[in-house]
Coordinates of C-alpha atoms and ligand atoms in Angstrom, one line a residue:
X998 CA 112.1 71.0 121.5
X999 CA 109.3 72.2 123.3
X1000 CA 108.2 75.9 124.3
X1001 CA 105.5 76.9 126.5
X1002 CA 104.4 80.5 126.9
X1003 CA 101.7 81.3 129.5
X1004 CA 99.4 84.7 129.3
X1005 CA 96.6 85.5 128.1
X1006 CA 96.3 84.4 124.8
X1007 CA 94.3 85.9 121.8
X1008 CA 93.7 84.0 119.3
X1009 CA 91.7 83.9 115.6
X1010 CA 90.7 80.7 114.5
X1011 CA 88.5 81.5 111.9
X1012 CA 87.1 85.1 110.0
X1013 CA 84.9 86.9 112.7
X1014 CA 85.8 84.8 115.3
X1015 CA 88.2 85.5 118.5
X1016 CA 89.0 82.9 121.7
X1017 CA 90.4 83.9 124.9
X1018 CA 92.3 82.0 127.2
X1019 CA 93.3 84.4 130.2
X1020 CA 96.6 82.5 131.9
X1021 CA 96.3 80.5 129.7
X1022 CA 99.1 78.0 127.9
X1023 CA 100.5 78.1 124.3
X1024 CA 102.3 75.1 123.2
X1025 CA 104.7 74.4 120.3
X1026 CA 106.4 71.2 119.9
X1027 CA 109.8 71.9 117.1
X1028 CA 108.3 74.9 116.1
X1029 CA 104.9 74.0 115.4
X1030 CA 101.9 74.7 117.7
X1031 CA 100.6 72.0 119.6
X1032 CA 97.6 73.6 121.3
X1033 CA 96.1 76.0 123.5
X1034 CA 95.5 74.8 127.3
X1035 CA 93.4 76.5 130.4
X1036 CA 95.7 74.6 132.7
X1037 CA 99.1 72.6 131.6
X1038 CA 98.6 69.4 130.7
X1039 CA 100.0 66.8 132.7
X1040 CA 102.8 65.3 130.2
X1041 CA 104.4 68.5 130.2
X1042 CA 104.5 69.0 134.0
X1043 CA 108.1 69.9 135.0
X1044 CA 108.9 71.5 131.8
X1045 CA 110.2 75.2 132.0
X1046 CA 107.5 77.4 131.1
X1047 CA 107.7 81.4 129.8
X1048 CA 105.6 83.4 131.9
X1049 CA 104.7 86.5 130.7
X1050 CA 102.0 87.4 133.7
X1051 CA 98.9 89.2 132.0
X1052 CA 100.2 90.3 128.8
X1053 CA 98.6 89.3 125.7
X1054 CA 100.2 86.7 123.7
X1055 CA 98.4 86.7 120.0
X1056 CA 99.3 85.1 116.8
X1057 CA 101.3 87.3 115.0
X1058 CA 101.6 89.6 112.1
X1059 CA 102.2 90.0 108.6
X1060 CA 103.0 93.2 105.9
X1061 CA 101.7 91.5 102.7
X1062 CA 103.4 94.7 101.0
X1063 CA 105.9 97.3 102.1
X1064 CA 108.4 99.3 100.0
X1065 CA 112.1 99.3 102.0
X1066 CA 113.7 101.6 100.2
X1067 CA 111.2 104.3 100.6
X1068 CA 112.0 104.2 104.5
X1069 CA 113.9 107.3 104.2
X1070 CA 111.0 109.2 103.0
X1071 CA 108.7 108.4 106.0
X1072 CA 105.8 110.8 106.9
X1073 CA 107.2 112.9 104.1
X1074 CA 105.9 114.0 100.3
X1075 CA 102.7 113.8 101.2
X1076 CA 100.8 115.9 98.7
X1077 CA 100.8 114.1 95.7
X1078 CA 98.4 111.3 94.1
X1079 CA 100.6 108.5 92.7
X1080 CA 101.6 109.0 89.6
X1081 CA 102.8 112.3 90.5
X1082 CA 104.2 111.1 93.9
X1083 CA 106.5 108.4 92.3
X1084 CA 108.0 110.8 89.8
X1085 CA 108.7 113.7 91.9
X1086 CA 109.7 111.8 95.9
X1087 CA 109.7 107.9 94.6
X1088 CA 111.9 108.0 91.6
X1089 CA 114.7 110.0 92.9
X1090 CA 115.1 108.5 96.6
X1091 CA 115.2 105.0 95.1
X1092 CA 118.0 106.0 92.5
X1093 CA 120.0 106.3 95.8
X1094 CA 120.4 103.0 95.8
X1095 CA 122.8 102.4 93.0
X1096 CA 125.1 103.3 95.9
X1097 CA 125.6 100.2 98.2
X1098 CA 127.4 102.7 100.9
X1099 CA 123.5 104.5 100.9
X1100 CA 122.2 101.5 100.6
X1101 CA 123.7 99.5 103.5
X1102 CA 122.6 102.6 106.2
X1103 CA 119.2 103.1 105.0
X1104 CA 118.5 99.7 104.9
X1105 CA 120.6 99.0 108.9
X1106 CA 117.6 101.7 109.9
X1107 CA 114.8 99.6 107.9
X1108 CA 115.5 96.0 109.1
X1109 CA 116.4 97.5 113.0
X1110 CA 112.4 98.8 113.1
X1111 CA 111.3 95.8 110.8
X1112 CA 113.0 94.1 114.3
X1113 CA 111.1 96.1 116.9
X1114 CA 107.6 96.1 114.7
X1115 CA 105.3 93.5 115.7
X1116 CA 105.1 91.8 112.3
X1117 CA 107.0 88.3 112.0
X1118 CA 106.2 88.2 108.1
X1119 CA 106.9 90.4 105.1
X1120 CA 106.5 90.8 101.6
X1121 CA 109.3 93.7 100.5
X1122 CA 110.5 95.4 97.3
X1123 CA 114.0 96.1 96.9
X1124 CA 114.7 98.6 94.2
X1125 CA 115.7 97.7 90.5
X1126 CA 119.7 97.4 91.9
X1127 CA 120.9 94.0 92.5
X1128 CA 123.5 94.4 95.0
X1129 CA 121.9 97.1 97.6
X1130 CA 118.6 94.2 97.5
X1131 CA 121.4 91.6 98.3
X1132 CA 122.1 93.7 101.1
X1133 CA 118.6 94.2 102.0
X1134 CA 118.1 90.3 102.3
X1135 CA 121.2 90.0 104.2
X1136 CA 120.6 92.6 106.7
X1137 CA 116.8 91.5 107.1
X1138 CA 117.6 87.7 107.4
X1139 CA 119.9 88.5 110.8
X1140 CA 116.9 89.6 111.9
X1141 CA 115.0 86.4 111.9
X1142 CA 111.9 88.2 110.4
X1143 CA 110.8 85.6 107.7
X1144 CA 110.5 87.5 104.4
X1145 CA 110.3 87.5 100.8
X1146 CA 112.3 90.6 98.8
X1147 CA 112.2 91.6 95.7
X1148 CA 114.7 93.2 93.2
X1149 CA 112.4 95.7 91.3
X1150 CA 111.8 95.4 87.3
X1151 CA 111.5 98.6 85.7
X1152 CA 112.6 98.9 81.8
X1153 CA 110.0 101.7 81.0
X1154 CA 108.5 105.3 81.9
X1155 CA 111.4 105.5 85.3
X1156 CA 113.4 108.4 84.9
X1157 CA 117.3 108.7 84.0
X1158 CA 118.8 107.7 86.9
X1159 CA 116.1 104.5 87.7
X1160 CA 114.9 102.7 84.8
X1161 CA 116.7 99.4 83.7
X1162 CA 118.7 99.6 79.7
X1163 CA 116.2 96.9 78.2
X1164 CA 113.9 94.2 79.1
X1165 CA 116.8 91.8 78.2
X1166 CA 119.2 93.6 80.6
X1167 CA 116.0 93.3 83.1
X1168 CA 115.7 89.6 82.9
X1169 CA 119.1 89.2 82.9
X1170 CA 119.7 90.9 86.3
X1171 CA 117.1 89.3 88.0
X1172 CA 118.7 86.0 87.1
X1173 CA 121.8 86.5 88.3
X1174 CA 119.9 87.7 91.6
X1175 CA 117.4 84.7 92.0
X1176 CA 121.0 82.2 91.4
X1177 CA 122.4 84.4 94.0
X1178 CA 119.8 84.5 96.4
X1179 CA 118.0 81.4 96.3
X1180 CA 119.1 79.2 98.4
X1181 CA 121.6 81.7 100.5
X1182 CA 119.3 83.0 103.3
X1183 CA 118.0 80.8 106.1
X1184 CA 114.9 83.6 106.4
X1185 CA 114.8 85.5 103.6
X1186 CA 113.6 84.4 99.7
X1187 CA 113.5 85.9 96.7
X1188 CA 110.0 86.8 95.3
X1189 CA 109.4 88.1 91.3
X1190 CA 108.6 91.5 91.5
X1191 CA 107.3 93.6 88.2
X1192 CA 106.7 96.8 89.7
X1193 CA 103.9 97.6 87.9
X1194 CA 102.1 97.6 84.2
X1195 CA 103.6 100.9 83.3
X1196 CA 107.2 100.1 84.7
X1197 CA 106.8 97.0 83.0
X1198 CA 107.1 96.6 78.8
X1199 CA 105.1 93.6 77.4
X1200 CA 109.4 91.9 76.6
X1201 CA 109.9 92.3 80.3
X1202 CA 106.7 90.7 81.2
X1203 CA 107.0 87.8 78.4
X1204 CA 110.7 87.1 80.3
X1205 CA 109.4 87.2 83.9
X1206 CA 106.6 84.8 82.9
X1207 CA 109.6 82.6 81.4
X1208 CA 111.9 83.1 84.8
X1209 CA 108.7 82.2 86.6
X1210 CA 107.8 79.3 85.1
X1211 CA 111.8 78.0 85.5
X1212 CA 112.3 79.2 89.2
X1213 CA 109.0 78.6 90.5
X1214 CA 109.0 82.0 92.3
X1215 CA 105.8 84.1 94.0
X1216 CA 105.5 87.6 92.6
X1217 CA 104.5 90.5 94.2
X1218 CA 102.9 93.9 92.3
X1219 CA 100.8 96.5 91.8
X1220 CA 96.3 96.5 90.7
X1221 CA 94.1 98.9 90.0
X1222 CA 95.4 101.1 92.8
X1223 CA 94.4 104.9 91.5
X1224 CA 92.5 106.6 88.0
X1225 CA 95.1 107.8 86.6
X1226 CA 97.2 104.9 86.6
X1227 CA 94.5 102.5 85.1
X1228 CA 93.6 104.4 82.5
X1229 CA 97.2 104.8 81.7
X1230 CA 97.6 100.9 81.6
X1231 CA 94.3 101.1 79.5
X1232 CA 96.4 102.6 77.3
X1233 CA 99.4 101.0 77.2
X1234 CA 97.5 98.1 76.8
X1235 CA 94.6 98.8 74.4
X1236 CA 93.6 94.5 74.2
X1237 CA 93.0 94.2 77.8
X1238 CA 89.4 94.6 79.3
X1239 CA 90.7 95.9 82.8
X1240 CA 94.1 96.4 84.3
X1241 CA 94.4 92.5 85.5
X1242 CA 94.7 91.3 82.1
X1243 CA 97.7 93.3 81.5
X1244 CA 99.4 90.4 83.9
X1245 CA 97.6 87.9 83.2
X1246 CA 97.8 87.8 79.6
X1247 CA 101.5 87.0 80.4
X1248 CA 100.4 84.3 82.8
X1249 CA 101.5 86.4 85.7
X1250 CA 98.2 86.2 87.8
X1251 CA 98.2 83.8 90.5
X1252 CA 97.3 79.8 89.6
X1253 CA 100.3 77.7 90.3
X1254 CA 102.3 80.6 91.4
X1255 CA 101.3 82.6 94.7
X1256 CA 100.6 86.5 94.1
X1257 CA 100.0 89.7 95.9
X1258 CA 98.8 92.5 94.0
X1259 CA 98.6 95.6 96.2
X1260 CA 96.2 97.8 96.8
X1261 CA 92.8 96.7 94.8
X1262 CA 91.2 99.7 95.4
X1263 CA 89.5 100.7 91.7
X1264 CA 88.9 96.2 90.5
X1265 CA 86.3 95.8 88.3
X1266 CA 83.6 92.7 88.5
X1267 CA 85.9 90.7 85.7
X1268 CA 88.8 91.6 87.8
X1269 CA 87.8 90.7 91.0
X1270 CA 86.4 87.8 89.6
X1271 CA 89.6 86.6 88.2
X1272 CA 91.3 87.2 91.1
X1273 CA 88.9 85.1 92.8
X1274 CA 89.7 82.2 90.4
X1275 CA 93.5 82.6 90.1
X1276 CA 93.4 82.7 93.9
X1277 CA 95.3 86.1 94.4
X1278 CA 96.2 87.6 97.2
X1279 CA 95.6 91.3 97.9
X1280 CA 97.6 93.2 100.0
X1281 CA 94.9 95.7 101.5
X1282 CA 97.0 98.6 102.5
X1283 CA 94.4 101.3 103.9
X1284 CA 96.9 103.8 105.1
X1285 CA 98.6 104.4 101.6
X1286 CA 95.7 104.5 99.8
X1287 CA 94.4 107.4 102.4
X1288 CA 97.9 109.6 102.4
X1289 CA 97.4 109.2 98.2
X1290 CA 94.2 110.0 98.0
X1291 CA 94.0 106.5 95.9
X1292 CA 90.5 105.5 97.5
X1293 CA 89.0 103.2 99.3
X1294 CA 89.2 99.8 98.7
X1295 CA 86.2 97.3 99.5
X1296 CA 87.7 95.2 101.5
X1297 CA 84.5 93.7 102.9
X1298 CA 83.2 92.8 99.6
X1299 CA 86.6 90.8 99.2
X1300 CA 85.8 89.2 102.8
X1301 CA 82.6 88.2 102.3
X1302 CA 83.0 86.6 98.5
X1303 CA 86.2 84.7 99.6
X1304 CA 89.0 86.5 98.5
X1305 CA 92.2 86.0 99.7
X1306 CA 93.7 89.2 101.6
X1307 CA 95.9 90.6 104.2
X1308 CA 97.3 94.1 105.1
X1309 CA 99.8 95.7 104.2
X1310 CA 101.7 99.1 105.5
X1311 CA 103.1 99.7 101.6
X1312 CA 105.8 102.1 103.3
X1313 CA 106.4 104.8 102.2
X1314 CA 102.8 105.4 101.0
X1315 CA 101.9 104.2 104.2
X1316 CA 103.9 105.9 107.6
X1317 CA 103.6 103.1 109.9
X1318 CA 105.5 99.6 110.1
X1319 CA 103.2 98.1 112.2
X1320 CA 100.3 96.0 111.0
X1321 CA 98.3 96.9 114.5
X1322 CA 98.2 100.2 112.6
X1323 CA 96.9 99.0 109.7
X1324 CA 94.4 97.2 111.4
X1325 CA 93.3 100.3 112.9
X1326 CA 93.1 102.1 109.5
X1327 CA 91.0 98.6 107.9
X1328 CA 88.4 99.4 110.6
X1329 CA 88.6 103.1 110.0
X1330 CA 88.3 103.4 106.0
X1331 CA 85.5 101.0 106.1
X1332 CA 83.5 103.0 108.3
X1333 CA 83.8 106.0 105.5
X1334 CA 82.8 103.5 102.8
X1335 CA 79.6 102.1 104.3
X1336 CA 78.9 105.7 105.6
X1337 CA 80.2 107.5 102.5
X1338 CA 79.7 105.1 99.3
X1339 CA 77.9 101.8 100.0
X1340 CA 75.6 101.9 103.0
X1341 CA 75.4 97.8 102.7
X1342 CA 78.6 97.1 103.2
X1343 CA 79.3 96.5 106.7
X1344 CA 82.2 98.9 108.5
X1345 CA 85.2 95.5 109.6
X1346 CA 85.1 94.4 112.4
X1347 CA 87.6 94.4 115.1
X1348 CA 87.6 90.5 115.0
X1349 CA 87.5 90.4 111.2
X1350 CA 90.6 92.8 111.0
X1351 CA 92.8 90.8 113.4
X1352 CA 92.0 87.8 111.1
X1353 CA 93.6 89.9 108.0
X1354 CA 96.6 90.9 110.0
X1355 CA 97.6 87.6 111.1
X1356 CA 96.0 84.7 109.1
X1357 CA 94.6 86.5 106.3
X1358 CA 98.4 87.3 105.4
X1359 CA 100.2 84.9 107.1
X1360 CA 98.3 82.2 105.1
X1361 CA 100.9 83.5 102.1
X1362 CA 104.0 81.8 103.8
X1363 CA 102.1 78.3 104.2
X1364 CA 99.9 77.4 107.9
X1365 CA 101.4 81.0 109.2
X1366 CA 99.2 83.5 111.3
X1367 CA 97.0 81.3 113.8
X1368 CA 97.4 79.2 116.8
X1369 CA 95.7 75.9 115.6
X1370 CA 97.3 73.0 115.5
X1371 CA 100.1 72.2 113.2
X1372 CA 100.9 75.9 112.4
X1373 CA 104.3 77.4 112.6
X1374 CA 105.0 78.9 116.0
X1375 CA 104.4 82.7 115.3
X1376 CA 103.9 84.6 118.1
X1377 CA 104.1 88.3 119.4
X1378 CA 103.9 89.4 123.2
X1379 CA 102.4 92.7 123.9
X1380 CA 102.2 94.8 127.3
X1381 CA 99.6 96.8 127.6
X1382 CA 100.0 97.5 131.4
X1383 CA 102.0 100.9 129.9
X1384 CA 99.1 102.5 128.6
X1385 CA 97.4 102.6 131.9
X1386 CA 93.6 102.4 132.5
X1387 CA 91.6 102.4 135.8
X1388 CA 89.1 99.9 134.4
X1389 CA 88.9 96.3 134.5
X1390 CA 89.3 95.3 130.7
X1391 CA 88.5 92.3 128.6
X1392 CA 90.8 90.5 126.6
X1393 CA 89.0 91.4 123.6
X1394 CA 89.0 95.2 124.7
X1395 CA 92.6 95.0 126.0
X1396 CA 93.0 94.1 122.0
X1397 CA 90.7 96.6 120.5
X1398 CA 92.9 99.2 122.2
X1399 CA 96.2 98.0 121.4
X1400 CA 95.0 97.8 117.9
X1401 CA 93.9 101.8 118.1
X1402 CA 96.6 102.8 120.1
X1403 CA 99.1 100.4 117.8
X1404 CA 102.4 101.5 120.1
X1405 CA 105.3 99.4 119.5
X1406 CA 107.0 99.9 122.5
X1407 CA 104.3 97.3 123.9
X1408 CA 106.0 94.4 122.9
X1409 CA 107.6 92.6 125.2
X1410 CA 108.4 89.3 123.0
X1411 CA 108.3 87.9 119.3
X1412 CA 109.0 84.3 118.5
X1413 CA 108.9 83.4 114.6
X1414 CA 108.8 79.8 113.2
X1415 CA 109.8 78.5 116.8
X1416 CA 112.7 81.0 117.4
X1417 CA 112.6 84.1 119.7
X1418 CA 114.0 86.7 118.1
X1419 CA 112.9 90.1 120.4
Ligands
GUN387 N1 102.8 101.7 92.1 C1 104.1 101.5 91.5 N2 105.1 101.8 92.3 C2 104.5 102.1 93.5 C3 105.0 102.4 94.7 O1 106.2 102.5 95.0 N3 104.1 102.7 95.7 C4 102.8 102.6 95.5 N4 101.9 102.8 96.5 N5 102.3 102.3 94.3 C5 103.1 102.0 93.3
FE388 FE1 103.4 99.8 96.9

């Protein structure tokens, strides 16, 4: 099958680097891109073609780390740094979810917005139930938003009403979940999900390295996002050098399984460096880490020595769905750094942001996030002609501003993995 879009079409293909193609062509051939064309080529003359005028058509978006049952909580519970924050708002509104009644609304709201964001790609964490995350995954996969959920681990320092009996009882839930969920969804997979060292006791971790190893599965958690919580992990786990090794002494640090760790914002040298090597992903999630009062994390240091990251909206931390917004808040928080604590690092550019949205977190899911050849067909269509200007705009300014404006009721179209699903 073949799809043609025509626009003008905004496009990556490489760190720093943007191409522009103003009515231009975007081909897929069975859901994989074929090219990008100033005029149709001739074999294809004849074939029916989307037009969508002069709105921008860009390679899409990815959330490399969102929370979905903290949706209820949005713009809320604001005051608190993290440790506090999870105990007092976190805690309590993800005990909800032992109710699957609770569970099936809150989550109808989630996946509807998930719809209408501009993201075609998602790394999620359930909560520690297993049935209310079944009905996550079922209720995102209708969507046709590709995605990766996680049923939360937690046998340690929760509270009453969410904490798991033992790390026994803990492995043995997420079992039963991955048999359920494997191979069930046509969108949706299950990814490991420890929610972090503290949640975590060193019998959990030893079983989730053994589930690993069996299932094959990603995994998805928490790093060095705040002081309080390193030290704590410091001394929770009083052999580790930095907070890293708490995972990776359990061989729960990238290598032959993809990871995310969120946030990054407090890595050491060692850590970064083993990140480096393990080839982790981090989900750079600039918006959380500003409503916390985590930090700033350096995400230009992790540019320029190769890391591997993305953004991520880590709802409810973060307010927004959309990675657009997040973008935004990249560029933003790495203006206060260089101003603020490192005057040679470089404030992100606009160029190097959209790269991090798209690729940089796409790249998770396999050749996801860019227009070259070969890559799944992700795309998003966005209207900028309702936030109306009296200048004549580039397409790279026409981009800019939908980044800083980040309005969701732009898009006009999103196709993921071939399919249009808005
Ligand atoms: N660390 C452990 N759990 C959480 C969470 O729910 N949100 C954030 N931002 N950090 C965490
Ligand atoms: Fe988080």
């Amino acid at each position: 099958m073949t799809t043609i879009l025509k626009g003008c079409i905004v496009s990556a293909p490489a760190l720093g680097r943007l191409e522009t193609s103003e009515h231009g062509y975007l081909i897929a051939e069975n859901g994989h891109i074929t090219g990008i064309y100033p005029v149709l080529p001739e074999q294809y003359a004849g074939a029916p073609v989307e037009d969508y005028g002069n709105d921008l058509i860009v390679q899409s978006f990815a959330d490399l780390h969102l929370h979905a049952p903290q949706y209820p909580m949005l713009g809320t519970g604001m005051d608190l740094p993290l440790l506090d924050w999870l105990n007092t708002y976190t805690f309590p509104q993800e005990a909800r979810y032992e109710d699957t009644e609770f569970a099936k609304e809150a989550y109808s709201i989630f996946t509807e917005d998930m719809k209408k964001s501009p993201n075609t790609r998602a790394c999620i964490f359930g909560t520690l139930h297993v049935p209310a995350t079944e009905i996550l995954m079922e209720q995102l996969d209708k969507t046709g938003i590709k995605a990766m959920v996680g049923k939360v681990n937690m046998d340690r320092n929760g509270s009453p009403q969410l904490q798991e009996e033992s790390a026994q009882a803990s492995a043995d839930a997420t079992v039963q979940w991955i048999k359920d969920t494997l191979d069930k969804f046509e969108n949706v997979k299950p990814i490991l999900t420890p929610r972090f060292t503290p949640s975590c006791s060193d019998a959990l971790m030893e079983k989730l390295s053994e589930i690993q190893k069996k299932y094959h599965l990603p995994m998805q958690s928490h790093l060095s996002e705040n002081f309080g919580e390193i030290a704590w992990v410091k001394e929770l786990c009083p052999n580790t050098h930095f907070y890293g090794e708490a995972y990776s002494q359990f061989d729960l640090f990238g290598g032959d399984c993809p990871t995310i760790m969120a946030h990054c914002v407090h890595s050491s040298d060692e850590e970064i460096a083993l990140m480096k090597k393990q080839g982790v992903y981090i989900a750079h999630c600039p918006q959380s880490n500003t409503n916390l009062a985590s930090g700033i994390s350096p995400a230009r240091r992790y540019l320029d020595e190769g890391l591997h990251i993305g953004l991520g909206s880590d709802i409810a931390g973060g307010t927004s769905v959309s990675i657009l917004r997040a973008m935004a808040d990249a560029i933003q928080v790495s203006k206060l750094y260089w101003r603020l604590v490192d005057s040679s690092m470089k404030p992100l550019t606009v160029e190097e942001a959209f790269y991090m949205g798209t690729e940089g977190g796409g790249s998770f899911f396999g050749k996801v996030g860019s227009f070259k050849e070969g890559y799944e067909f992700d795309a998003v269509v966005l209207n900028d002609s309702t936030i109306p200007t009296p200048l004549k705009l580039s397409p790279r300014d026409r981009l800019e501003r939908l980044i800083y404006l980040s309005d969701d009721r732009n898009i006009t179209a999103k196709y993921v993995a071939g399919r249009k699903i808005l």
